[in-house]
PDB file of C-alpha atoms in Angstrom:
ATOM      1  CA  MET A  18     -15.469 -38.021  10.062  1.00 48.00           C
ATOM      2  CA  GLY A  19     -17.848 -39.017  12.853  1.00 50.00           C
ATOM      3  CA  THR A  20     -17.702 -37.979  16.480  1.00 52.00           C
ATOM      4  CA  VAL A  21     -16.018 -41.219  17.532  1.00 57.00           C
ATOM      5  CA  GLY A  22     -13.398 -40.875  14.807  1.00 57.00           C
ATOM      6  CA  ALA A  23     -12.724 -37.274  15.794  1.00 55.00           C
ATOM      7  CA  LEU A  24     -12.298 -38.226  19.436  1.00 58.00           C
ATOM      8  CA  GLU A  25      -9.922 -41.029  18.491  1.00 64.00           C
ATOM      9  CA  LYS A  26      -7.821 -38.625  16.442  1.00 62.00           C
ATOM     10  CA  LEU A  27      -7.714 -36.124  19.303  1.00 66.00           C
ATOM     11  CA  ALA A  28      -6.970 -38.700  22.018  1.00 74.00           C
ATOM     12  CA  PRO A  29      -3.171 -38.075  21.970  1.00 76.00           C
ATOM     13  CA  VAL A  30      -3.805 -34.335  22.287  1.00 73.00           C
ATOM     14  CA  VAL A  31      -6.051 -34.869  25.307  1.00 77.00           C
ATOM     15  CA  LEU A  32      -3.537 -37.312  26.806  1.00 85.00           C
ATOM     16  CA  ALA A  33      -0.564 -34.936  26.643  1.00 84.00           C
ATOM     17  CA  PHE A  34      -2.603 -31.937  27.807  1.00 81.00           C
ATOM     18  CA  GLY A  35      -4.472 -33.863  30.511  1.00 86.00           C
ATOM     19  CA  CYS A  36      -1.382 -35.519  31.977  1.00 91.00           C
ATOM     20  CA  GLY A  37       0.271 -32.145  32.384  1.00 89.00           C
ATOM     21  CA  ALA A  38      -2.800 -30.758  34.132  1.00 86.00           C
ATOM     22  CA  VAL A  39      -3.138 -33.745  36.477  1.00 91.00           C
ATOM     23  CA  LEU A  40       0.544 -33.831  37.407  1.00 92.00           C
ATOM     24  CA  ALA A  41       0.512 -30.110  38.172  1.00 90.00           C
ATOM     25  CA  ARG A  42      -2.681 -30.360  40.238  1.00 88.00           C
ATOM     26  CA  ARG A  43      -1.191 -33.216  42.283  1.00 89.00           C
ATOM     27  CA  LYS A  44       2.074 -31.258  42.603  1.00 88.00           C
ATOM     28  CA  VAL A  45       4.053 -34.150  41.147  1.00 91.00           C
ATOM     29  CA  ILE A  46       5.658 -31.653  38.777  1.00 90.00           C
ATOM     30  CA  PRO A  47       5.752 -27.970  39.790  1.00 90.00           C
ATOM     31  CA  ALA A  48       3.461 -25.872  37.640  1.00 84.00           C
ATOM     32  CA  GLU A  49       6.227 -23.271  37.424  1.00 84.00           C
ATOM     33  CA  SER A  50       8.258 -25.707  35.326  1.00 85.00           C
ATOM     34  CA  SER A  51       5.748 -25.232  32.518  1.00 82.00           C
ATOM     35  CA  LYS A  52       7.816 -22.227  31.430  1.00 80.00           C
ATOM     36  CA  VAL A  53      10.861 -24.454  30.936  1.00 85.00           C
ATOM     37  CA  PHE A  54       8.904 -26.915  28.800  1.00 85.00           C
ATOM     38  CA  ALA A  55       7.239 -24.068  26.900  1.00 79.00           C
ATOM     39  CA  ASP A  56      10.563 -22.331  26.245  1.00 81.00           C
ATOM     40  CA  TYR A  57      12.047 -25.578  24.938  1.00 86.00           C
ATOM     41  CA  ALA A  58       9.106 -26.041  22.589  1.00 81.00           C
ATOM     42  CA  PHE A  59       8.831 -22.432  21.430  1.00 75.00           C
ATOM     43  CA  LEU A  60      12.522 -21.527  21.201  1.00 82.00           C
ATOM     44  CA  PHE A  61      13.946 -24.824  19.933  1.00 88.00           C
ATOM     45  CA  ALA A  62      11.626 -27.718  19.035  1.00 87.00           C
ATOM     46  CA  VAL A  63       8.951 -25.758  17.135  1.00 80.00           C
ATOM     47  CA  PRO A  64      11.514 -23.806  15.028  1.00 87.00           C
ATOM     48  CA  CYS A  65      13.223 -27.110  14.149  1.00 90.00           C
ATOM     49  CA  PHE A  66       9.871 -28.580  13.155  1.00 84.00           C
ATOM     50  CA  LEU A  67       8.869 -25.551  11.090  1.00 81.00           C
ATOM     51  CA  PHE A  68      12.180 -25.204   9.261  1.00 89.00           C
ATOM     52  CA  GLY A  69      12.381 -28.843   8.218  1.00 88.00           C
ATOM     53  CA  ASN A  70       8.785 -29.047   7.063  1.00 82.00           C
ATOM     54  CA  ILE A  71       8.769 -25.733   5.203  1.00 83.00           C
ATOM     55  CA  TYR A  72      12.065 -26.577   3.494  1.00 90.00           C
ATOM     56  CA  ARG A  73      10.629 -29.872   2.241  1.00 86.00           C
ATOM     57  CA  SER A  74       7.235 -28.425   1.260  1.00 82.00           C
ATOM     58  CA  ASP A  75       5.881 -27.544  -2.149  1.00 81.00           C
ATOM     59  CA  LEU A  76       5.548 -23.811  -1.537  1.00 79.00           C
ATOM     60  CA  ALA A  77       3.492 -23.235  -4.670  1.00 77.00           C
ATOM     61  CA  ALA A  78       0.826 -25.581  -3.355  1.00 73.00           C
ATOM     62  CA  LEU A  79       1.258 -24.540   0.281  1.00 74.00           C
ATOM     63  CA  PHE A  80       0.922 -20.759  -0.156  1.00 79.00           C
ATOM     64  CA  HIS A  81      -2.422 -20.740  -1.893  1.00 82.00           C
ATOM     65  CA  TRP A  82      -2.842 -16.990  -2.153  1.00 85.00           C
ATOM     66  CA  ARG A  83      -6.611 -17.074  -2.510  1.00 90.00           C
ATOM     67  CA  ALA A  84      -6.820 -19.065   0.723  1.00 89.00           C
ATOM     68  CA  VAL A  85      -4.399 -16.746   2.538  1.00 90.00           C
ATOM     69  CA  THR A  86      -6.309 -13.682   1.306  1.00 93.00           C
ATOM     70  CA  ALA A  87      -9.601 -15.248   2.365  1.00 94.00           C
ATOM     71  CA  TYR A  88      -8.302 -15.996   5.855  1.00 94.00           C
ATOM     72  CA  ALA A  89      -6.913 -12.442   6.120  1.00 93.00           C
ATOM     73  CA  ALA A  90     -10.330 -11.043   5.175  1.00 95.00           C
ATOM     74  CA  ALA A  91     -12.006 -13.214   7.801  1.00 95.00           C
ATOM     75  CA  ALA A  92      -9.482 -12.115  10.432  1.00 94.00           C
ATOM     76  CA  ALA A  93     -10.049  -8.450   9.534  1.00 94.00           C
ATOM     77  CA  THR A  94     -13.815  -8.919   9.859  1.00 95.00           C
ATOM     78  CA  ALA A  95     -13.417 -10.519  13.295  1.00 94.00           C
ATOM     79  CA  ALA A  96     -11.007  -7.749  14.328  1.00 93.00           C
ATOM     80  CA  VAL A  97     -13.555  -5.049  13.490  1.00 94.00           C
ATOM     81  CA  LEU A  98     -16.265  -6.969  15.365  1.00 94.00           C
ATOM     82  CA  THR A  99     -14.021  -7.325  18.420  1.00 93.00           C
ATOM     83  CA  GLY A 100     -13.075  -3.651  18.376  1.00 92.00           C
ATOM     84  CA  VAL A 101     -16.744  -2.635  18.311  1.00 92.00           C
ATOM     85  CA  LEU A 102     -17.648  -5.043  21.126  1.00 92.00           C
ATOM     86  CA  ALA A 103     -14.677  -3.891  23.218  1.00 89.00           C
ATOM     87  CA  GLY A 104     -15.954  -0.337  23.062  1.00 86.00           C
ATOM     88  CA  THR A 105     -19.650  -1.054  23.525  1.00 87.00           C
ATOM     89  CA  LEU A 106     -19.710  -4.006  25.943  1.00 82.00           C
ATOM     90  CA  ALA A 107     -16.494  -3.474  27.892  1.00 77.00           C
ATOM     91  CA  GLY A 108     -16.158   0.295  27.556  1.00 82.00           C
ATOM     92  CA  VAL A 109     -12.492   0.021  26.533  1.00 81.00           C
ATOM     93  CA  ARG A 110     -11.207   3.303  25.136  1.00 81.00           C
ATOM     94  CA  ASP A 111      -7.443   2.840  25.396  1.00 84.00           C
ATOM     95  CA  PRO A 112      -6.130   1.799  21.940  1.00 85.00           C
ATOM     96  CA  ARG A 113      -3.683  -0.594  23.619  1.00 87.00           C
ATOM     97  CA  GLY A 114      -6.533  -2.310  25.466  1.00 88.00           C
ATOM     98  CA  VAL A 115      -8.523  -2.661  22.250  1.00 90.00           C
ATOM     99  CA  ALA A 116      -5.468  -4.036  20.411  1.00 89.00           C
ATOM    100  CA  LEU A 117      -4.919  -6.630  23.142  1.00 90.00           C
ATOM    101  CA  ARG A 118      -8.529  -7.815  22.929  1.00 92.00           C
ATOM    102  CA  ILE A 119      -8.364  -8.006  19.141  1.00 92.00           C
ATOM    103  CA  MET A 120      -5.225 -10.125  19.493  1.00 91.00           C
ATOM    104  CA  ALA A 121      -7.060 -12.414  21.940  1.00 91.00           C
ATOM    105  CA  ALA A 122     -10.057 -12.865  19.641  1.00 92.00           C
ATOM    106  CA  VAL A 123      -8.354 -13.046  16.231  1.00 93.00           C
ATOM    107  CA  GLN A 124      -4.919 -14.594  16.652  1.00 91.00           C
ATOM    108  CA  VAL A 125      -4.661 -18.335  17.234  1.00 89.00           C
ATOM    109  CA  ASN A 126      -2.349 -20.569  19.243  1.00 83.00           C
ATOM    110  CA  THR A 127      -0.417 -22.154  16.383  1.00 78.00           C
ATOM    111  CA  ALA A 128       2.780 -23.513  17.915  1.00 68.00           C
ATOM    112  CA  TYR A 129       1.302 -24.951  21.107  1.00 68.00           C
ATOM    113  CA  PHE A 130      -2.104 -26.077  19.880  1.00 77.00           C
ATOM    114  CA  ALA A 131      -2.638 -26.050  16.124  1.00 82.00           C
ATOM    115  CA  VAL A 132       0.569 -27.934  15.267  1.00 78.00           C
ATOM    116  CA  PRO A 133      -0.167 -31.007  17.436  1.00 76.00           C
ATOM    117  CA  VAL A 134      -3.866 -31.010  16.486  1.00 80.00           C
ATOM    118  CA  PHE A 135      -3.115 -30.927  12.763  1.00 82.00           C
ATOM    119  CA  ILE A 136      -0.494 -33.653  13.102  1.00 78.00           C
ATOM    120  CA  MET A 137      -3.056 -35.836  14.845  1.00 74.00           C
ATOM    121  CA  LEU A 138      -5.839 -35.109  12.325  1.00 76.00           C
ATOM    122  CA  PHE A 139      -3.964 -34.841   9.024  1.00 77.00           C
ATOM    123  CA  GLY A 140      -0.499 -36.211   9.751  1.00 76.00           C
ATOM    124  CA  ASP A 141       0.944 -32.861   8.652  1.00 75.00           C
ATOM    125  CA  ALA A 142       1.007 -29.328  10.049  1.00 76.00           C
ATOM    126  CA  ALA A 143       2.058 -27.674   6.780  1.00 77.00           C
ATOM    127  CA  PRO A 144      -1.344 -25.964   6.205  1.00 81.00           C
ATOM    128  CA  ILE A 145      -0.680 -23.909   9.333  1.00 82.00           C
ATOM    129  CA  PHE A 146       2.496 -22.289   7.992  1.00 78.00           C
ATOM    130  CA  PRO A 147       0.923 -19.597   5.762  1.00 83.00           C
ATOM    131  CA  VAL A 148      -1.426 -18.544   8.578  1.00 84.00           C
ATOM    132  CA  LEU A 149       1.479 -18.562  11.031  1.00 78.00           C
ATOM    133  CA  LEU A 150       3.525 -16.227   8.817  1.00 77.00           C
ATOM    134  CA  PHE A 151       0.522 -13.947   8.247  1.00 83.00           C
ATOM    135  CA  GLN A 152      -0.160 -13.882  11.967  1.00 82.00           C
ATOM    136  CA  VAL A 153       3.427 -13.099  12.959  1.00 72.00           C
ATOM    137  CA  CYS A 154       4.338 -10.727  10.136  1.00 71.00           C
ATOM    138  CA  VAL A 155       1.043  -8.805   9.938  1.00 79.00           C
ATOM    139  CA  LEU A 156      -1.288  -9.181  12.927  1.00 83.00           C
ATOM    140  CA  SER A 157       1.411  -9.194  15.622  1.00 77.00           C
ATOM    141  CA  LEU A 158       3.231  -6.268  14.039  1.00 75.00           C
ATOM    142  CA  VAL A 159       0.042  -4.193  14.093  1.00 80.00           C
ATOM    143  CA  VAL A 160      -0.492  -4.993  17.779  1.00 80.00           C
ATOM    144  CA  ILE A 161       3.157  -4.189  18.548  1.00 75.00           C
ATOM    145  CA  ALA A 162       2.869  -0.882  16.720  1.00 76.00           C
ATOM    146  CA  VAL A 163      -0.177   0.172  18.751  1.00 80.00           C
ATOM    147  CA  MET A 164       1.416  -0.965  22.019  1.00 77.00           C
ATOM    148  CA  GLU A 165       4.751   0.726  21.397  1.00 71.00           C
ATOM    149  CA  LEU A 166       3.290   4.010  20.208  1.00 72.00           C
ATOM    150  CA  GLY A 167       1.002   4.187  23.252  1.00 70.00           C
ATOM    151  CA  ARG A 168       3.646   3.289  25.813  1.00 67.00           C
ATOM    152  CA  PRO A 169       4.271   6.179  28.253  1.00 67.00           C
ATOM    153  CA  ASP A 170       7.541   4.903  29.766  1.00 63.00           C
ATOM    154  CA  ARG A 171       9.657   4.834  26.619  1.00 61.00           C
ATOM    155  CA  THR A 172      11.907   7.636  25.427  1.00 64.00           C
ATOM    156  CA  GLY A 173      12.899   8.341  21.879  1.00 66.00           C
ATOM    157  CA  SER A 174      10.871   8.970  18.786  1.00 72.00           C
ATOM    158  CA  PRO A 175       7.854   6.781  17.974  1.00 69.00           C
ATOM    159  CA  VAL A 176       9.625   5.624  14.801  1.00 74.00           C
ATOM    160  CA  ARG A 177      12.668   4.417  16.774  1.00 76.00           C
ATOM    161  CA  ARG A 178      10.506   2.614  19.358  1.00 70.00           C
ATOM    162  CA  LEU A 179       8.414   0.978  16.660  1.00 69.00           C
ATOM    163  CA  GLY A 180      11.462  -0.072  14.648  1.00 75.00           C
ATOM    164  CA  SER A 181      13.068  -1.668  17.695  1.00 72.00           C
ATOM    165  CA  ALA A 182       9.939  -3.635  18.530  1.00 68.00           C
ATOM    166  CA  VAL A 183       9.382  -4.804  14.944  1.00 71.00           C
ATOM    167  CA  GLY A 184      13.029  -5.854  14.636  1.00 72.00           C
ATOM    168  CA  ALA A 185      12.849  -7.884  17.848  1.00 66.00           C
ATOM    169  CA  SER A 186       9.653  -9.661  16.737  1.00 67.00           C
ATOM    170  CA  LEU A 187      11.137 -10.575  13.357  1.00 72.00           C
ATOM    171  CA  LEU A 188      14.185 -12.123  15.042  1.00 76.00           C
ATOM    172  CA  THR A 189      12.238 -14.590  17.181  1.00 75.00           C
ATOM    173  CA  PRO A 190      13.282 -18.218  16.468  1.00 83.00           C
ATOM    174  CA  VAL A 191       9.890 -19.175  15.010  1.00 76.00           C
ATOM    175  CA  VAL A 192       9.964 -16.326  12.465  1.00 77.00           C
ATOM    176  CA  VAL A 193      13.635 -16.914  11.622  1.00 85.00           C
ATOM    177  CA  ALA A 194      12.974 -20.636  11.076  1.00 86.00           C
ATOM    178  CA  CYS A 195       9.999 -19.945   8.791  1.00 81.00           C
ATOM    179  CA  ASN A 196      11.831 -17.330   6.739  1.00 83.00           C
ATOM    180  CA  ALA A 197      14.962 -19.484   6.474  1.00 90.00           C
ATOM    181  CA  GLY A 198      12.928 -22.488   5.341  1.00 89.00           C
ATOM    182  CA  VAL A 199      11.134 -20.424   2.699  1.00 86.00           C
ATOM    183  CA  ALA A 200      14.348 -18.760   1.460  1.00 91.00           C
ATOM    184  CA  LEU A 201      16.383 -21.977   1.177  1.00 93.00           C
ATOM    185  CA  ASN A 202      13.449 -23.731  -0.453  1.00 90.00           C
ATOM    186  CA  LEU A 203      12.979 -21.021  -3.081  1.00 89.00           C
ATOM    187  CA  LEU A 204      16.725 -20.785  -3.765  1.00 91.00           C
ATOM    188  CA  SER A 205      17.031 -24.594  -3.937  1.00 89.00           C
ATOM    189  CA  VAL A 206      19.940 -24.500  -1.502  1.00 92.00           C
ATOM    190  CA  PRO A 207      20.828 -28.092  -0.538  1.00 93.00           C
ATOM    191  CA  VAL A 208      20.678 -28.859   3.175  1.00 92.00           C
ATOM    192  CA  PRO A 209      22.494 -32.038   4.277  1.00 93.00           C
ATOM    193  CA  GLY A 210      20.192 -34.914   5.109  1.00 91.00           C
ATOM    194  CA  VAL A 211      21.825 -35.388   8.496  1.00 94.00           C
ATOM    195  CA  VAL A 212      20.875 -31.803   9.412  1.00 93.00           C
ATOM    196  CA  LEU A 213      17.275 -32.266   8.313  1.00 93.00           C
ATOM    197  CA  ASP A 214      17.107 -35.571  10.208  1.00 94.00           C
ATOM    198  CA  GLY A 215      18.354 -33.794  13.331  1.00 94.00           C
ATOM    199  CA  PHE A 216      15.727 -31.076  12.942  1.00 93.00           C
ATOM    200  CA  ALA A 217      13.039 -33.734  12.426  1.00 91.00           C
ATOM    201  CA  PHE A 218      14.143 -35.642  15.527  1.00 94.00           C
ATOM    202  CA  VAL A 219      13.896 -32.537  17.714  1.00 92.00           C
ATOM    203  CA  GLY A 220      10.802 -31.231  15.926  1.00 87.00           C
ATOM    204  CA  ASP A 221       8.872 -34.429  16.627  1.00 85.00           C
ATOM    205  CA  SER A 222       8.981 -33.558  20.330  1.00 87.00           C
ATOM    206  CA  ALA A 223       7.436 -30.117  19.816  1.00 80.00           C
ATOM    207  CA  SER A 224       3.791 -31.169  19.848  1.00 75.00           C
ATOM    208  CA  PRO A 225       3.693 -33.375  22.980  1.00 84.00           C
ATOM    209  CA  VAL A 226       6.001 -31.089  24.963  1.00 85.00           C
ATOM    210  CA  ALA A 227       4.016 -27.977  24.044  1.00 77.00           C
ATOM    211  CA  LEU A 228       0.719 -29.582  25.037  1.00 77.00           C
ATOM    212  CA  PHE A 229       2.244 -30.951  28.226  1.00 85.00           C
ATOM    213  CA  ALA A 230       3.509 -27.461  29.119  1.00 82.00           C
ATOM    214  CA  LEU A 231       0.071 -25.974  28.500  1.00 74.00           C
ATOM    215  CA  GLY A 232      -1.465 -28.665  30.714  1.00 81.00           C
ATOM    216  CA  LEU A 233       0.989 -27.871  33.502  1.00 85.00           C
ATOM    217  CA  HIS A 234       0.089 -24.196  33.246  1.00 77.00           C
ATOM    218  CA  VAL A 235      -3.651 -24.905  33.360  1.00 74.00           C
ATOM    219  CA  GLY A 236      -3.272 -27.398  36.218  1.00 83.00           C
ATOM    220  CA  GLY A 237      -1.224 -24.969  38.262  1.00 81.00           C
ATOM    221  CA  SER A 238      -3.278 -21.834  37.697  1.00 72.00           C
ATOM    222  CA  GLY A 239      -6.649 -23.528  38.001  1.00 69.00           C
ATOM    223  CA  LEU A 240      -9.902 -22.425  36.434  1.00 65.00           C
ATOM    224  CA  GLU A 241     -12.219 -20.022  38.261  1.00 69.00           C
ATOM    225  CA  VAL A 242     -15.379 -20.703  36.310  1.00 71.00           C
ATOM    226  CA  ARG A 243     -17.607 -18.843  38.755  1.00 73.00           C
ATOM    227  CA  GLY A 244     -15.395 -15.786  38.534  1.00 74.00           C
ATOM    228  CA  THR A 245     -15.590 -15.597  34.743  1.00 82.00           C
ATOM    229  CA  THR A 246     -16.507 -12.066  33.695  1.00 86.00           C
ATOM    230  CA  LEU A 247     -18.873 -11.064  30.906  1.00 89.00           C
ATOM    231  CA  GLU A 248     -15.909  -9.713  28.966  1.00 90.00           C
ATOM    232  CA  GLU A 249     -14.134 -13.061  29.125  1.00 91.00           C
ATOM    233  CA  VAL A 250     -17.299 -14.829  27.973  1.00 92.00           C
ATOM    234  CA  TRP A 251     -17.812 -12.753  24.844  1.00 93.00           C
ATOM    235  CA  LEU A 252     -14.107 -12.736  23.959  1.00 94.00           C
ATOM    236  CA  ILE A 253     -13.947 -16.536  24.216  1.00 94.00           C
ATOM    237  CA  ALA A 254     -17.175 -16.767  22.213  1.00 95.00           C
ATOM    238  CA  VAL A 255     -15.707 -14.618  19.448  1.00 95.00           C
ATOM    239  CA  LYS A 256     -12.456 -16.600  19.454  1.00 95.00           C
ATOM    240  CA  CYS A 257     -13.808 -20.149  19.675  1.00 93.00           C
ATOM    241  CA  VAL A 258     -17.174 -19.813  17.886  1.00 94.00           C
ATOM    242  CA  ALA A 259     -17.557 -16.594  15.895  1.00 95.00           C
ATOM    243  CA  LEU A 260     -14.124 -16.587  14.222  1.00 95.00           C
ATOM    244  CA  PRO A 261     -14.476 -20.142  12.810  1.00 94.00           C
ATOM    245  CA  LEU A 262     -17.980 -19.331  11.541  1.00 95.00           C
ATOM    246  CA  ILE A 263     -16.810 -16.036  10.009  1.00 96.00           C
ATOM    247  CA  THR A 264     -13.879 -17.854   8.421  1.00 95.00           C
ATOM    248  CA  PHE A 265     -16.212 -20.457   6.919  1.00 94.00           C
ATOM    249  CA  ALA A 266     -18.613 -17.841   5.557  1.00 95.00           C
ATOM    250  CA  VAL A 267     -15.928 -15.552   4.099  1.00 95.00           C
ATOM    251  CA  CYS A 268     -13.805 -18.360   2.641  1.00 93.00           C
ATOM    252  CA  ARG A 269     -16.727 -20.381   1.258  1.00 93.00           C
ATOM    253  CA  TYR A 270     -19.075 -17.697  -0.027  1.00 94.00           C
ATOM    254  CA  GLY A 271     -16.683 -14.775  -0.478  1.00 94.00           C
ATOM    255  CA  PHE A 272     -13.747 -16.605  -2.080  1.00 93.00           C
ATOM    256  CA  GLY A 273     -15.279 -19.899  -3.243  1.00 92.00           C
ATOM    257  CA  LEU A 274     -12.995 -22.193  -1.252  1.00 90.00           C
ATOM    258  CA  GLU A 275     -14.144 -25.764  -0.770  1.00 87.00           C
ATOM    259  CA  GLY A 276     -12.962 -29.163   0.369  1.00 86.00           C
ATOM    260  CA  GLU A 277      -9.997 -29.849   2.599  1.00 84.00           C
ATOM    261  CA  ARG A 278      -8.500 -26.371   2.291  1.00 87.00           C
ATOM    262  CA  LEU A 279     -11.699 -24.791   3.614  1.00 90.00           C
ATOM    263  CA  SER A 280     -11.889 -27.330   6.442  1.00 88.00           C
ATOM    264  CA  GLN A 281      -8.298 -26.636   7.470  1.00 89.00           C
ATOM    265  CA  LEU A 282      -8.838 -22.870   7.595  1.00 91.00           C
ATOM    266  CA  VAL A 283     -11.945 -23.322   9.758  1.00 92.00           C
ATOM    267  CA  LEU A 284     -10.048 -25.611  12.156  1.00 91.00           C
ATOM    268  CA  ILE A 285      -7.144 -23.165  12.363  1.00 91.00           C
ATOM    269  CA  ALA A 286      -9.591 -20.393  13.270  1.00 93.00           C
ATOM    270  CA  ALA A 287     -11.052 -22.650  16.000  1.00 92.00           C
ATOM    271  CA  MET A 288      -7.746 -22.804  17.875  1.00 91.00           C
ATOM    272  CA  PRO A 289      -7.575 -20.949  21.234  1.00 89.00           C
ATOM    273  CA  ALA A 290      -6.067 -17.549  21.995  1.00 89.00           C
ATOM    274  CA  PRO A 291      -2.265 -17.423  21.580  1.00 84.00           C
ATOM    275  CA  GLN A 292      -0.081 -18.040  24.603  1.00 74.00           C
ATOM    276  CA  ASN A 293       2.021 -14.955  23.843  1.00 74.00           C
ATOM    277  CA  LEU A 294      -1.076 -12.857  24.585  1.00 82.00           C
ATOM    278  CA  PHE A 295      -0.082 -13.028  28.252  1.00 74.00           C
ATOM    279  CA  VAL A 296       3.513 -12.122  27.343  1.00 68.00           C
ATOM    280  CA  PHE A 297       2.311  -9.029  25.481  1.00 75.00           C
ATOM    281  CA  ALA A 298       0.013  -8.039  28.342  1.00 80.00           C
ATOM    282  CA  GLN A 299       2.842  -8.324  30.881  1.00 69.00           C
ATOM    283  CA  ARG A 300       5.336  -6.498  28.710  1.00 70.00           C
ATOM    284  CA  TYR A 301       3.061  -3.526  28.078  1.00 75.00           C
ATOM    285  CA  ASP A 302       1.176  -3.677  31.410  1.00 76.00           C
ATOM    286  CA  VAL A 303      -2.233  -3.818  29.737  1.00 82.00           C
ATOM    287  CA  GLY A 304      -5.031  -6.200  30.781  1.00 80.00           C
ATOM    288  CA  VAL A 305      -2.727  -8.725  32.436  1.00 74.00           C
ATOM    289  CA  ASP A 306      -5.476 -10.516  34.394  1.00 76.00           C
ATOM    290  CA  VAL A 307      -7.803 -10.660  31.398  1.00 83.00           C
ATOM    291  CA  ALA A 308      -5.028 -12.018  29.171  1.00 82.00           C
ATOM    292  CA  ALA A 309      -4.063 -14.757  31.652  1.00 76.00           C
ATOM    293  CA  ALA A 310      -7.685 -15.885  32.023  1.00 82.00           C
ATOM    294  CA  LEU A 311      -8.310 -15.884  28.270  1.00 88.00           C
ATOM    295  CA  VAL A 312      -5.262 -18.006  27.450  1.00 82.00           C
ATOM    296  CA  VAL A 313      -6.272 -20.711  29.928  1.00 80.00           C
ATOM    297  CA  LYS A 314     -10.061 -20.669  29.452  1.00 87.00           C
ATOM    298  CA  SER A 315     -10.037 -20.415  25.668  1.00 89.00           C
ATOM    299  CA  SER A 316      -7.631 -23.390  25.576  1.00 82.00           C
ATOM    300  CA  VAL A 317     -10.058 -25.517  27.587  1.00 82.00           C
ATOM    301  CA  VAL A 318     -13.097 -24.377  25.570  1.00 89.00           C
ATOM    302  CA  ALA A 319     -11.293 -24.974  22.273  1.00 87.00           C
ATOM    303  CA  LEU A 320     -10.268 -28.452  23.396  1.00 82.00           C
ATOM    304  CA  LEU A 321     -13.885 -29.279  24.285  1.00 84.00           C
ATOM    305  CA  LEU A 322     -15.216 -27.924  20.983  1.00 88.00           C
ATOM    306  CA  LEU A 323     -12.586 -29.501  18.740  1.00 84.00           C
ATOM    307  CA  PRO A 324     -14.473 -32.795  18.220  1.00 81.00           C
ATOM    308  CA  LEU A 325     -17.514 -30.805  17.079  1.00 83.00           C
ATOM    309  CA  TRP A 326     -15.514 -28.563  14.735  1.00 85.00           C
ATOM    310  CA  THR A 327     -13.659 -31.599  13.427  1.00 79.00           C
ATOM    311  CA  GLN A 328     -16.857 -33.491  12.692  1.00 77.00           C
ATOM    312  CA  TRP A 329     -18.524 -30.460  11.094  1.00 76.00           C
ATOM    313  CA  ALA A 330     -15.590 -29.098   9.111  1.00 66.00           C
ATOM    314  CA  VAL A 331     -13.799 -32.278   8.077  1.00 59.00           C
TER     315      VAL A 331
END
């Protein structure tokens, strides 16, 4: 796929994201309303999309365990690199601060960014589902464990605090939708067509609404390029450049993956930092300003680099 073809594929993504940013900058739509759009996408539309697509998917082909293991190995490599850089370049010693930076550099924005991009490029977001489950059920749980165990304002035993946090994360609509889709698919439980059609109707709105919400957030908060710190620069570099390259090297030369599956894993790794990074930072009062800047700036950088990654990987 050439540069022109990649740009044509990504044009709807740029349109939805850019319109949100412009309307927020011109104060046509209040930037604060981005939370409403984001909540609709994250709590309702994205779960509907994920459930319907996972239920209809061929799980044996979708959950290619060698590919999932390869991506996990690449993520672990990037996590170690980020932890070392956090200590040496940023002087971060608090385990919660290190965990937050690893989350920023290793986890990807699946629901708000990867889903619409993959729909535009491949007509299907199914390749994202295994990474999404790995990210939610493994990476996020590790970050939650570190955050909860290091929290000074909570009473009760560490085991009780950790159990409460893990339980809450597993009951989020996205996780419930994924698990329900997998379970009903494996058990061959019939779901009425009218229900699946309803989920598909709502799920089709997830991508444009999520990108529009992200654009509103970016347009309202603005980008202070001159105020970008060295820490933000290297974290964005790890997220948007190093992680895709590490993923390519580990998956291609460590696990022998080739073709479209390799390309999809590289593109997933090239997605920006997850939007819930800011939610985690606020909840645990760790690196709030850094998290807010990384979510916005990595989204813009990833959007600018996507045509290059698309041309190179696909």
